[in-house]
mmCIF file of C-alpha atoms and ligand atoms in Angstrom:
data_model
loop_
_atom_site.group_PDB
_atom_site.id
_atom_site.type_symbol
_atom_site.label_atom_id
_atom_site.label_comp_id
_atom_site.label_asym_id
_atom_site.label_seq_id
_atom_site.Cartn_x
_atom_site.Cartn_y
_atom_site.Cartn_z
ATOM 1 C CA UNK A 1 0.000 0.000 0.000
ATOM 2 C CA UNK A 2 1.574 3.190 -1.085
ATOM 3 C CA UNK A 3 1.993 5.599 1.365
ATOM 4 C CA UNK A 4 1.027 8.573 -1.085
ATOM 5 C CA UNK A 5 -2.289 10.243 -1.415
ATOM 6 C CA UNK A 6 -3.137 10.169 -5.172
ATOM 7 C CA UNK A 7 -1.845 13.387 -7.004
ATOM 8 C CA UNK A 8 -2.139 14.190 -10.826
ATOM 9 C CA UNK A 9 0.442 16.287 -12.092
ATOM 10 C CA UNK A 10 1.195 17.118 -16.167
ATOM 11 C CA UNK A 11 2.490 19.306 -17.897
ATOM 12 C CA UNK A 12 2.401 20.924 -21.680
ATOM 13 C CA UNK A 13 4.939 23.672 -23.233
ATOM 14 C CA UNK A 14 3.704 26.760 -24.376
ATOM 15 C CA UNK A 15 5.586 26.504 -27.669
ATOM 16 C CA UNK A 16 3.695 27.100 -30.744
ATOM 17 C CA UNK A 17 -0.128 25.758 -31.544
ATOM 18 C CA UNK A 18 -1.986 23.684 -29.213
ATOM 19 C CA UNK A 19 -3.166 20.485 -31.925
ATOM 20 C CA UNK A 20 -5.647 17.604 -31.841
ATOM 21 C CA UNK A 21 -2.485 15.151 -30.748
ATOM 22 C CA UNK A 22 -2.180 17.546 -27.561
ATOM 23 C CA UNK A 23 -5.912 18.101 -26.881
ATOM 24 C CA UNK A 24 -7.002 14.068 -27.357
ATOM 25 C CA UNK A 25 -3.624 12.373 -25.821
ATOM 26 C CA UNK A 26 -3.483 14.808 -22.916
ATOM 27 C CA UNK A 27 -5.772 17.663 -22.110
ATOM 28 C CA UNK A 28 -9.281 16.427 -22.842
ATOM 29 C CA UNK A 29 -8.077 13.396 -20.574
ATOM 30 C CA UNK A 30 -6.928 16.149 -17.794
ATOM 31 C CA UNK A 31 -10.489 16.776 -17.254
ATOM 32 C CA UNK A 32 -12.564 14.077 -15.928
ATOM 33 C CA UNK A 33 -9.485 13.260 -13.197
ATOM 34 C CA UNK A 34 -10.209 16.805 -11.602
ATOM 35 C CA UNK A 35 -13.375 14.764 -10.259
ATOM 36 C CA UNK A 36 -11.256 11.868 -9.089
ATOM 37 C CA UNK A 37 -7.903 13.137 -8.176
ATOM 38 C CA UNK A 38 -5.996 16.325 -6.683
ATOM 39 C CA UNK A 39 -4.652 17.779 -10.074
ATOM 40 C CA UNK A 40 -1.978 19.910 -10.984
ATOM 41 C CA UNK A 41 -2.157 21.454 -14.103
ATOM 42 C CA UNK A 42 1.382 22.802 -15.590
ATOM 43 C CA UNK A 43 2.149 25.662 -18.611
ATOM 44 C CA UNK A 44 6.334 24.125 -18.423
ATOM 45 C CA UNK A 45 7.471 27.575 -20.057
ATOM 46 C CA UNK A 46 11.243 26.658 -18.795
ATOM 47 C CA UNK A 47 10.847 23.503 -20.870
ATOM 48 C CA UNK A 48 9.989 25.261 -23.530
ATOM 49 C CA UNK A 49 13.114 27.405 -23.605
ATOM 50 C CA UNK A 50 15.092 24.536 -24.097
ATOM 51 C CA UNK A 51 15.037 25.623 -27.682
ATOM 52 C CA UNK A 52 14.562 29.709 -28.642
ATOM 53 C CA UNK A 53 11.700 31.254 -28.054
ATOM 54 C CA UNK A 54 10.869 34.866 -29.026
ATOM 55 C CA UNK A 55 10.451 36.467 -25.450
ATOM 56 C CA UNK A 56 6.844 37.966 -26.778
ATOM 57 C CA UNK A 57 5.655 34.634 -28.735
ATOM 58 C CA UNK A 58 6.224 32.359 -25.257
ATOM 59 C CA UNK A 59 4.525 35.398 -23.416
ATOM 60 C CA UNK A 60 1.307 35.277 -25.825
ATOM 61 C CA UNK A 61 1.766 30.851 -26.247
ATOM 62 C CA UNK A 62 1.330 31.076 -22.305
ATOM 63 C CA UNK A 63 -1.722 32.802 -22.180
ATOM 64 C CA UNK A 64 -3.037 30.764 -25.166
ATOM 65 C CA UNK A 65 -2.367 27.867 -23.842
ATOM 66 C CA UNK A 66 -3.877 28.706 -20.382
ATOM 67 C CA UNK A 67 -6.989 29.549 -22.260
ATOM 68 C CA UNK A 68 -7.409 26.470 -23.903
ATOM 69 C CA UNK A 69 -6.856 24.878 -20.594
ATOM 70 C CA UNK A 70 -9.573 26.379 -19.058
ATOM 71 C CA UNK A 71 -11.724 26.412 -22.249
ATOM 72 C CA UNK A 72 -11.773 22.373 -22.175
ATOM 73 C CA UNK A 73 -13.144 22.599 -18.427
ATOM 74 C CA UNK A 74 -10.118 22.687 -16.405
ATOM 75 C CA UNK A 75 -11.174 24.046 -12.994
ATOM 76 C CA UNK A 76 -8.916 26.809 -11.417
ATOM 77 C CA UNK A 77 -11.037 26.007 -8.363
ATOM 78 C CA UNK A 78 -10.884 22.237 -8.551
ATOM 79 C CA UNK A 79 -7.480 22.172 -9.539
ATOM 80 C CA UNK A 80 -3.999 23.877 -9.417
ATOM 81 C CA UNK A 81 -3.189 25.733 -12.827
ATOM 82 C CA UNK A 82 0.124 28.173 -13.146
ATOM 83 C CA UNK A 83 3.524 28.671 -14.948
ATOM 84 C CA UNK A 84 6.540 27.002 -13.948
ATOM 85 C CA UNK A 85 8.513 29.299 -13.914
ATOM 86 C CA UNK A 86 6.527 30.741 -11.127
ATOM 87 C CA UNK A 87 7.877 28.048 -8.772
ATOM 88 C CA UNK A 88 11.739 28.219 -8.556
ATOM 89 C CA UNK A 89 11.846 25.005 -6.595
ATOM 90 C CA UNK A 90 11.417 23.536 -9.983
ATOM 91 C CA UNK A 91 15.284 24.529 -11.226
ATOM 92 C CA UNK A 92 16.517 23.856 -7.719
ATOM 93 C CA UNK A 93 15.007 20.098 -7.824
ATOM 94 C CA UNK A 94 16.281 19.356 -11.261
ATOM 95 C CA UNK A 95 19.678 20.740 -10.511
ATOM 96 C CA UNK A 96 20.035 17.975 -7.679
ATOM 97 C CA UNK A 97 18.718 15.458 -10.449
ATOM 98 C CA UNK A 98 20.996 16.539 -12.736
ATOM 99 C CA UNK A 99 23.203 14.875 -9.939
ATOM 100 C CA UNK A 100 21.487 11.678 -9.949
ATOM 101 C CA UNK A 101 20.697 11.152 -13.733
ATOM 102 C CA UNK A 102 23.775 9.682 -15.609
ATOM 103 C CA UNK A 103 24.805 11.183 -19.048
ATOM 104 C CA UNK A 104 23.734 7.613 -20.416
ATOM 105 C CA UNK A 105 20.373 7.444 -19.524
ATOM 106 C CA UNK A 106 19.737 10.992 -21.353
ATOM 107 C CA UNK A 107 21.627 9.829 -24.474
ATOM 108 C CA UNK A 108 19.068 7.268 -24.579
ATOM 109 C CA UNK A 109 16.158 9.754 -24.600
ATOM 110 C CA UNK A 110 14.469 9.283 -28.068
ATOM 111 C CA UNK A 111 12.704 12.669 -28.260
ATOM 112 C CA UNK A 112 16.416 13.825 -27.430
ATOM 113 C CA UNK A 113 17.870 11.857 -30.436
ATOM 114 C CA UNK A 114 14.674 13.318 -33.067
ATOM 115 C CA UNK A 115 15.143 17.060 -31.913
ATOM 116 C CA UNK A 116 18.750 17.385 -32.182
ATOM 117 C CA UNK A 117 19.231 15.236 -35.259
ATOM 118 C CA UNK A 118 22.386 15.601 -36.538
ATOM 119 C CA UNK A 119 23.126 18.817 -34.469
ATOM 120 C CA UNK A 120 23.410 17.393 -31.178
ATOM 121 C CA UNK A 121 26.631 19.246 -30.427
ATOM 122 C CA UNK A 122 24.817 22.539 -31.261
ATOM 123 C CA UNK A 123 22.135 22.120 -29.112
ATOM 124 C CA UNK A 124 21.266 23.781 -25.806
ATOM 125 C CA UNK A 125 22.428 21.749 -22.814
ATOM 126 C CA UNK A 126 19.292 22.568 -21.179
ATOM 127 C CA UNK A 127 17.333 20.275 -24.373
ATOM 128 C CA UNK A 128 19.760 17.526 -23.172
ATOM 129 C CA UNK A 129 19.059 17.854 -19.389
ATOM 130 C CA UNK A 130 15.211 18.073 -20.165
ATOM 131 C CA UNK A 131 13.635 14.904 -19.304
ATOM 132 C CA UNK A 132 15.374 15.703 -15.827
ATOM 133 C CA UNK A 133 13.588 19.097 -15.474
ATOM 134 C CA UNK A 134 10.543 17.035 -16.244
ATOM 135 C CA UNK A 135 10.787 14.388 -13.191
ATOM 136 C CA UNK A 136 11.752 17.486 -10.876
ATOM 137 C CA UNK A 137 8.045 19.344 -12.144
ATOM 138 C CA UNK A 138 6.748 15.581 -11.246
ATOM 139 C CA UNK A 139 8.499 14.662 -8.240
ATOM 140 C CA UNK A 140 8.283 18.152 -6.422
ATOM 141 C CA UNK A 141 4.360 17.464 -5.837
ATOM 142 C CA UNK A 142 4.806 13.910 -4.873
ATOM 143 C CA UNK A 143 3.074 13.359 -8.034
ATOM 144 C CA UNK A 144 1.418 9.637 -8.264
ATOM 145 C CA UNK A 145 0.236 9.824 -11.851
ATOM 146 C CA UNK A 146 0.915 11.368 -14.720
ATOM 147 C CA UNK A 147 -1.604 11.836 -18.010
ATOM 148 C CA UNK A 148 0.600 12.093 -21.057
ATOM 149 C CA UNK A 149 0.320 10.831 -24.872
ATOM 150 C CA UNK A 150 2.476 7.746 -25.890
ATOM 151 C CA UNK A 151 5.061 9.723 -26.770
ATOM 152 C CA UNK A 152 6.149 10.895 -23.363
ATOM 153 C CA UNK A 153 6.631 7.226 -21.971
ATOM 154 C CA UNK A 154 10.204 7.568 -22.276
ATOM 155 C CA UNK A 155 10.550 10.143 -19.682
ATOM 156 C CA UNK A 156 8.487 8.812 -17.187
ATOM 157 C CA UNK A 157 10.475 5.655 -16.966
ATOM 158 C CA UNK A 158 13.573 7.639 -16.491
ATOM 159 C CA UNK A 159 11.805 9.717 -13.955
ATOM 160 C CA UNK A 160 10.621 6.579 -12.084
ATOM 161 C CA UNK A 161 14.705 5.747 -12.459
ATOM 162 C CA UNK A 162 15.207 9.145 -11.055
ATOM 163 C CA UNK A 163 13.057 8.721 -8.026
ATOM 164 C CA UNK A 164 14.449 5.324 -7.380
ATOM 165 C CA UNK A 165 17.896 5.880 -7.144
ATOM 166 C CA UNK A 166 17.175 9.480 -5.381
ATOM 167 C CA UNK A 167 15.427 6.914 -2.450
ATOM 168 C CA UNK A 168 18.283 4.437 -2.999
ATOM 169 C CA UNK A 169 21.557 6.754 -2.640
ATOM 170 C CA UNK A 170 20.053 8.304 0.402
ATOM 171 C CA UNK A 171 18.542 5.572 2.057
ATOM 172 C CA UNK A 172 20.165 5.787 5.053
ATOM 173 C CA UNK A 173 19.658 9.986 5.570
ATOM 174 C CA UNK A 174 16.048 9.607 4.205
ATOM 175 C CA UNK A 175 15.280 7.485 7.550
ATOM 176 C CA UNK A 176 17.399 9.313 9.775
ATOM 177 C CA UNK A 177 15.520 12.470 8.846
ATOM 178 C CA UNK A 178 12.519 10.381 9.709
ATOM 179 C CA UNK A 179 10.940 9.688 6.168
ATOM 180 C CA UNK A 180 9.420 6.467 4.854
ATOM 181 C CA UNK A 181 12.312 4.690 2.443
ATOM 182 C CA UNK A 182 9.803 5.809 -0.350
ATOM 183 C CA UNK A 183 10.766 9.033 -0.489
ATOM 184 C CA UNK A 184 10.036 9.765 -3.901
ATOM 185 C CA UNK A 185 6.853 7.634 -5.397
ATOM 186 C CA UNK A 186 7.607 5.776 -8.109
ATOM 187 C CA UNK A 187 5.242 7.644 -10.235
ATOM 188 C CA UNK A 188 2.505 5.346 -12.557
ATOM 189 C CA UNK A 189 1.985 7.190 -16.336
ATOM 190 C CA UNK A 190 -1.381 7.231 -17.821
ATOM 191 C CA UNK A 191 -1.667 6.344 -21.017
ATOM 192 C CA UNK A 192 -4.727 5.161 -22.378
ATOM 193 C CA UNK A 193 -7.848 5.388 -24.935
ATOM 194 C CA UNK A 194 -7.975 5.290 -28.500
ATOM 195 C CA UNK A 195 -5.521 8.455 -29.565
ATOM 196 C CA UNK A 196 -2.719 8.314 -27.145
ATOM 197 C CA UNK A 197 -0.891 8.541 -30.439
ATOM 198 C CA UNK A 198 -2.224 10.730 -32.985
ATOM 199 C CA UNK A 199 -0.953 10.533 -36.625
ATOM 200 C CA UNK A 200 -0.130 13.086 -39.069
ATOM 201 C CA UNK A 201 -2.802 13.370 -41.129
ATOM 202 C CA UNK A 202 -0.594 13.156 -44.200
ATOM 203 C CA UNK A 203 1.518 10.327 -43.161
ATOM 204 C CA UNK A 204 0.032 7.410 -40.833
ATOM 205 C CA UNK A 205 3.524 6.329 -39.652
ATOM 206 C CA UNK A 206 4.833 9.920 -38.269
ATOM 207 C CA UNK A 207 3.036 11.839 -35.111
ATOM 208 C CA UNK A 208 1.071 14.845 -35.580
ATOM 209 C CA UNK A 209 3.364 17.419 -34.290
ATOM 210 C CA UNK A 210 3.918 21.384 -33.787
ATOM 211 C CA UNK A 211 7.306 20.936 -35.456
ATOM 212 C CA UNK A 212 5.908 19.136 -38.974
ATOM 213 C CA UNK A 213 6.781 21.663 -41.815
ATOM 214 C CA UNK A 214 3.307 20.845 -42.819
ATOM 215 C CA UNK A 215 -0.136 22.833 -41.925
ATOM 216 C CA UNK A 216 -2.112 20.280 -43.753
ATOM 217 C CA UNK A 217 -0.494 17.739 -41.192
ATOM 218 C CA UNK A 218 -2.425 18.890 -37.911
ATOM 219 C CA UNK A 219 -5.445 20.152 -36.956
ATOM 220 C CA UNK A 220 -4.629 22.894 -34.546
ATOM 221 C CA UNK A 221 -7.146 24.528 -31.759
ATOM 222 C CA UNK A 222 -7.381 27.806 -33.649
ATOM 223 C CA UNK A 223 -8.310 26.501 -36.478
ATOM 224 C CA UNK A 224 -11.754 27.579 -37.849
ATOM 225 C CA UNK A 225 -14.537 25.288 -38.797
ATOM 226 C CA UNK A 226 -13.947 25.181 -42.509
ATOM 227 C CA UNK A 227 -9.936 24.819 -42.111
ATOM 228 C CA UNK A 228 -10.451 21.521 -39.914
ATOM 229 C CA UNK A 229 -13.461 20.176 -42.595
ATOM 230 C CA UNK A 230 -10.668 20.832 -45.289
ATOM 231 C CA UNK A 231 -7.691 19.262 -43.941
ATOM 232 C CA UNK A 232 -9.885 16.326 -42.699
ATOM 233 C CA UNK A 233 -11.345 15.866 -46.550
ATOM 234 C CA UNK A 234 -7.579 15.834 -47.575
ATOM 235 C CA UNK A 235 -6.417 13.613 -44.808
ATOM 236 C CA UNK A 236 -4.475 10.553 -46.900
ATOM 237 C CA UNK A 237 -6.379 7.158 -46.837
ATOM 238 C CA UNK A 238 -6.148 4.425 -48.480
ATOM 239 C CA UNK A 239 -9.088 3.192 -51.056
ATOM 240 C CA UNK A 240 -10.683 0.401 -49.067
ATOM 241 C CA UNK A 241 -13.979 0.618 -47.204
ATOM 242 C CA UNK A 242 -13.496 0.457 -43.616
ATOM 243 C CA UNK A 243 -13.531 -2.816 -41.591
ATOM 244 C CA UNK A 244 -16.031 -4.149 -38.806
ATOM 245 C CA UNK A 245 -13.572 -4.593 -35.949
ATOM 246 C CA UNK A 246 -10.442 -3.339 -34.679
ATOM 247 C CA UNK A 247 -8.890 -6.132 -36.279
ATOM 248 C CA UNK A 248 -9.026 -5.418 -39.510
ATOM 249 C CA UNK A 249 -7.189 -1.720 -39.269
ATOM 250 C CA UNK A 250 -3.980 -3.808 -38.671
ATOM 251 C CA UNK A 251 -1.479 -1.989 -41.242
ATOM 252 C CA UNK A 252 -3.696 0.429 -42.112
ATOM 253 C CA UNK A 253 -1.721 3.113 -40.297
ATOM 254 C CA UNK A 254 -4.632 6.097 -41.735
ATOM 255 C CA UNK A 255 -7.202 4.711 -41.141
ATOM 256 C CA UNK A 256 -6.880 3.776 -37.751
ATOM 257 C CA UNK A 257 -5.723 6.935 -36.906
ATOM 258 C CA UNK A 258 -8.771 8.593 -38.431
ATOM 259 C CA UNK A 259 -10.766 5.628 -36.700
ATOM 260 C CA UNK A 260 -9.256 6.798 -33.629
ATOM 261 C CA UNK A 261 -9.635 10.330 -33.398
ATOM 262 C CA UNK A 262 -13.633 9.493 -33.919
ATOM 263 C CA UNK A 263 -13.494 6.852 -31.138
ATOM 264 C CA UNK A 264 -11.382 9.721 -28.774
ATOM 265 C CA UNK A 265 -13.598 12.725 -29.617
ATOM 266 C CA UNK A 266 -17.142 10.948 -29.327
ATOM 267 C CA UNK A 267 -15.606 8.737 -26.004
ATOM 268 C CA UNK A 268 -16.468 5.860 -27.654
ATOM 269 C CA UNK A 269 -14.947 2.406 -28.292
ATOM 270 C CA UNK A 270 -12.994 1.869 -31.465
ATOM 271 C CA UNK A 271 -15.510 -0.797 -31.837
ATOM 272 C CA UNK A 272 -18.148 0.718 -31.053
ATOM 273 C CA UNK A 273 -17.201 3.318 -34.033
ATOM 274 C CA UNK A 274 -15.996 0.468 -36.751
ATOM 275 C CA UNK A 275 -19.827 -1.237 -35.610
ATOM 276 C CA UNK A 276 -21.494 2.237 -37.457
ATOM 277 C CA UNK A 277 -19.348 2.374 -39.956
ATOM 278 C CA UNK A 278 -18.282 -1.001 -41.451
ATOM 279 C CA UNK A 279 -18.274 -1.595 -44.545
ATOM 280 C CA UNK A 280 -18.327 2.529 -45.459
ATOM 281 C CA UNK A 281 -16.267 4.003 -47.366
ATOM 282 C CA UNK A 282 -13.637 7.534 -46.746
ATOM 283 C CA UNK A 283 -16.403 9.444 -48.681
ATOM 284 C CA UNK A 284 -19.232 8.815 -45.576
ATOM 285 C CA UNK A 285 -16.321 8.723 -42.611
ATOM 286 C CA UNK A 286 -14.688 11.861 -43.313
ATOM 287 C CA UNK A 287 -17.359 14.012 -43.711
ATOM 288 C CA UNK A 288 -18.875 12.318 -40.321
ATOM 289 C CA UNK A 289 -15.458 13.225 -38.848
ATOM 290 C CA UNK A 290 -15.327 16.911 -39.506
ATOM 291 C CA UNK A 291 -18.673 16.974 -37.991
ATOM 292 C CA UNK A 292 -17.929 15.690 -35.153
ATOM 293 C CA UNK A 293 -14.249 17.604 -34.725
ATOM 294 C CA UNK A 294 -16.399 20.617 -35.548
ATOM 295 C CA UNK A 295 -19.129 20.384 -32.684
ATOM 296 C CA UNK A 296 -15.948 19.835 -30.145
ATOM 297 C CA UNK A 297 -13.470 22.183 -31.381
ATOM 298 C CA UNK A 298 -15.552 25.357 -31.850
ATOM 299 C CA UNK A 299 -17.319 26.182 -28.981
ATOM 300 C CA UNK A 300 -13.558 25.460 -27.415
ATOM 301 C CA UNK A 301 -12.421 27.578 -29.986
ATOM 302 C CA UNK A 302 -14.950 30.536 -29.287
ATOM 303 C CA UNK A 303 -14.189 29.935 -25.184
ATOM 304 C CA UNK A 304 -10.520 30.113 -25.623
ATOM 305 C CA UNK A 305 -11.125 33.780 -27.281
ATOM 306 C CA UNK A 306 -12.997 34.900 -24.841
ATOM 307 C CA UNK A 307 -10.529 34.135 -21.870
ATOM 308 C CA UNK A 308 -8.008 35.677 -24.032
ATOM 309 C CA UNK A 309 -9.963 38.935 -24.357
ATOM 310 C CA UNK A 310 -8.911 39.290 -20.872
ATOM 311 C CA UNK A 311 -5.603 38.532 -20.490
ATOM 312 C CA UNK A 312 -5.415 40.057 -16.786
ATOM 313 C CA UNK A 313 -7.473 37.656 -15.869
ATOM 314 C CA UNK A 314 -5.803 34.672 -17.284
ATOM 315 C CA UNK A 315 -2.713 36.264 -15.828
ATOM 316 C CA UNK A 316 -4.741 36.444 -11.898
ATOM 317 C CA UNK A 317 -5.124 32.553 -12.833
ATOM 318 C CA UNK A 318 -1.376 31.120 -13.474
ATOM 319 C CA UNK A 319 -0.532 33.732 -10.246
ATOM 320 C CA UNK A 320 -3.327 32.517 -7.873
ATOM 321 C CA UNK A 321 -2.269 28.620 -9.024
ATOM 322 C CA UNK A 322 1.697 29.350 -8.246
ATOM 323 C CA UNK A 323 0.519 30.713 -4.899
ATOM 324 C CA UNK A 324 -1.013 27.198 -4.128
ATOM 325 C CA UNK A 325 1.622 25.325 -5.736
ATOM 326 C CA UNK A 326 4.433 26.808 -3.866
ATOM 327 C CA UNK A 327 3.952 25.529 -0.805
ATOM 328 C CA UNK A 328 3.702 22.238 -1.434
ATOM 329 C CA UNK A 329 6.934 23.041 -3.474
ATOM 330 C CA UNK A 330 8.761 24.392 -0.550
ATOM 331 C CA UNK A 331 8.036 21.449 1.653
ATOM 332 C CA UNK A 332 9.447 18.789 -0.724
ATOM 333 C CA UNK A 333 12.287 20.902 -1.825
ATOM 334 C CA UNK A 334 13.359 21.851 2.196
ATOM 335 C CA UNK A 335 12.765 17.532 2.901
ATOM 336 C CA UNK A 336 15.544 17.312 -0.238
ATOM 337 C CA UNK A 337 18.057 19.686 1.314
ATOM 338 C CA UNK A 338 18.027 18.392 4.255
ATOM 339 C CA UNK A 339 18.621 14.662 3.401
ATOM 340 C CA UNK A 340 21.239 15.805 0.940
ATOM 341 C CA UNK A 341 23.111 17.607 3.940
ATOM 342 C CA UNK A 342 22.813 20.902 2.723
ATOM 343 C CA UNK A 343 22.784 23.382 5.399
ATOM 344 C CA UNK A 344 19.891 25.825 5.761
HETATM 345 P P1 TYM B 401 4.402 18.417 -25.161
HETATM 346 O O1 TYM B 401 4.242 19.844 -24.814
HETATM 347 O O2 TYM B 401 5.227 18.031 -26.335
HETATM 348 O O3 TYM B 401 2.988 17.741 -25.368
HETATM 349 C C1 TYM B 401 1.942 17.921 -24.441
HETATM 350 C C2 TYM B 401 1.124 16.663 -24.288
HETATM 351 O O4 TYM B 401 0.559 16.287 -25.546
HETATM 352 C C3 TYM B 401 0.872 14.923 -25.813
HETATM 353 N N1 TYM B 401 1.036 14.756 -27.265
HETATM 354 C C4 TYM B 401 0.348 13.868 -27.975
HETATM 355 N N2 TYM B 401 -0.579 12.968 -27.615
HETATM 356 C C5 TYM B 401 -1.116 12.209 -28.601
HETATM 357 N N3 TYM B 401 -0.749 12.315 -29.908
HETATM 358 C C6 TYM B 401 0.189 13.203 -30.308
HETATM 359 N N4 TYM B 401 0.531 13.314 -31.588
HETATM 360 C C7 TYM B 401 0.795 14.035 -29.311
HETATM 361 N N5 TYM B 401 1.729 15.006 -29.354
HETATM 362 C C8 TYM B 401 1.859 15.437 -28.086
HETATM 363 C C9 TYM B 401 2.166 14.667 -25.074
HETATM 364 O O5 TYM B 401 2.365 13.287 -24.840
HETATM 365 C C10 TYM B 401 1.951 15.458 -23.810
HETATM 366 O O6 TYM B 401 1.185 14.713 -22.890
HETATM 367 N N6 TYM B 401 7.747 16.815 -21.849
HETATM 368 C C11 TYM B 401 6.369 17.164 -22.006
HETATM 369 C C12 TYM B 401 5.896 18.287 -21.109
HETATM 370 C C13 TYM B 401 6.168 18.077 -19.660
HETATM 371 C C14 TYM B 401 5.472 17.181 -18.792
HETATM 372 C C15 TYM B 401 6.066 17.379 -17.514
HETATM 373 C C16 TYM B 401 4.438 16.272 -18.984
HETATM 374 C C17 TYM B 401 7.099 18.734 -18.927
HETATM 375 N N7 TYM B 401 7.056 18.326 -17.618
HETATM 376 C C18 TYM B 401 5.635 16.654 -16.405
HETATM 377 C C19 TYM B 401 4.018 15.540 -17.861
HETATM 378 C C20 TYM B 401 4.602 15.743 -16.590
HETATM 379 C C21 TYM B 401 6.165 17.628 -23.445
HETATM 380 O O7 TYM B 401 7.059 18.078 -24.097
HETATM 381 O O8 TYM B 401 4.888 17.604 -23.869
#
């Protein structure tokens, strides 16, 4: 029996457009665990820094991405929403990771590998140390579970490495400063539902991402109700009708992505959605699609403008959320120095 009370934390950088992959593989699936869990909701602006950001652009992606936070039903009163950079215990707790990761586990890091390609000298050292900045924003809250898309797997195991050898080196100071040996919970990821993985919409086998040179590649929040109708119609497919079960989208890398963007956005089953349309062809789905992306996206979309008409307000948000997120910060972060030995 773990001796942690269950705690939601997760996090999403304020770099560039919000898309569908962001919205259906983590924040839609923020919302319903406001009713079940203590939630802390995360705009990781130093994490975005990790590659340049125009000082005005992070400024306005903040805001924007605040909105659509609280435009898909986050709760500033259910949960705790603010900026990390807010909370300086954040930089403090990854600095001591930074002394627990090894160089090897973060030259294992996958994302780390795709971003700097073949520049990996030329890269910030910050994009190298990331994934440790990321179990610092986890670990500082004692956070239990974490909601991410498939994509983010990778970092959660090496934060779970991170907490476990934090609890291991220090064994012996964690009890003598009167802690449970489990300092640091060895944090479960969430990843579940039918589009923990969304595709490109012109290529099945890549992710939709902010970074594809592509527009016609992602649906993005802002987008208005014609633009997502029109990149859905010219979403690649292949020419067969679609199958009755799950079963039968084996290899067909577009179609069960399109099949499972439906299945996320209505809450249904993949099943459930194949059981309508069987035997259909891309002519009925995709119009059916755009639809239904339609009746979910705009009224978001129209929300999202209106909390951004007052940015003040947005602003009286991320503050009021850093004030209740610091001192659960501070506690954590005071526990740390003391078991390292640091004097305060
Ligand atoms: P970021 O900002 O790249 O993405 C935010 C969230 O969106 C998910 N996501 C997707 N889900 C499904 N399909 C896709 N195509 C897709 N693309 C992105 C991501 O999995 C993520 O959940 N390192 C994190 C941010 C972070 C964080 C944290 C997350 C920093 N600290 C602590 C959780 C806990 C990132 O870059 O996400």
């Amino acid at each position: 029996m773990s001796q942690f009370k269950p705690r939601v934390f997760s996090g999403i950088q304020p770099s560039g457009d919000l898309h569908l992959g962001n919205y259906l593989g983590a924040i839609k699936r923020f919302v319903p665990l406001q009713d079940t869990h203590d939630c802390i909701y995360c705009v990781v602006d130093m994490h975005a820094i990790t590659v340049w950001q125009e000082p005005e652009d992070l400024r306005q992606s903040t805001l924007e991405l605040t909105a659509a936070y609280l435009a898909a039903g986050l709760d500033p009163k259910k949960s705790i929403i603010f900026n990390q950079s807010q909370i300086k215990e954040h930089a403090e707790l990854a600095w001591v990771f930074n002394c627990i990761a090894r160089v090897g586990w973060m030259q294992r890091m996958t994302q780390f590998k795709d971003k700097a390609g073949k520049n990996s000298e030329n890269v910030s050292l910050g994009l190298f140390a990331y994934p440790s900045l990321m179990a610092a924003d986890i670990l500082l809250y004692k956070a239990t579970h974490v909601p991410v898309g498939d994509d983010q797997k990778q970092h959660l195991e090496l934060t779970r490495d991170i907490a476990q050898k934090f609890n291991n080196d220090f064994a012996k100071s964690i009890k003598a400063n009167g802690h449970d040996e489990e300092f640091f919970p060895i944090t479960e990821p969430l990843i579940a539902g039918p589009a923990t993985l969304v595709k490109s919409l012109r290529d099945g086998s890549k992710k939709m991402s902010k970074s594809d040179p592509s527009d016609m590649s992602r649906i993005v929040l802002t987008d208005d109700s014609d633009t997502i109708a029109k990149k859905i119609k010219k979403a690649t497919t292949d020419p067969e009708p679609l199958p009755s079960e799950a079963k039968g989208l084996e290899g067909r890398l577009e179609a069960a992505n399109l099949v499972g963007i439906y299945a996320a956005l209505s809450g249904k089953g993949v099943d459930e959605v194949l059981a309508e349309f069987g035997g259909q062809g891309f002519g009925a789905f995709k119009p059916a699609l755009a639809e239904l992306a339609v009746s979910e996206l705009a009224p978001m979309n129209a929300e999202m403008r209106r909390y951004l008409a007052d940015p003040a307000e947005i602003e009286n948000i991320l503050r009021d959320g850093a004030g209740r997120a610091r001192p659960l910060a501070v506690q954590t972060i005071d526990q740390v120095r003391d078991i390292i030995g640091f004097v305060r």
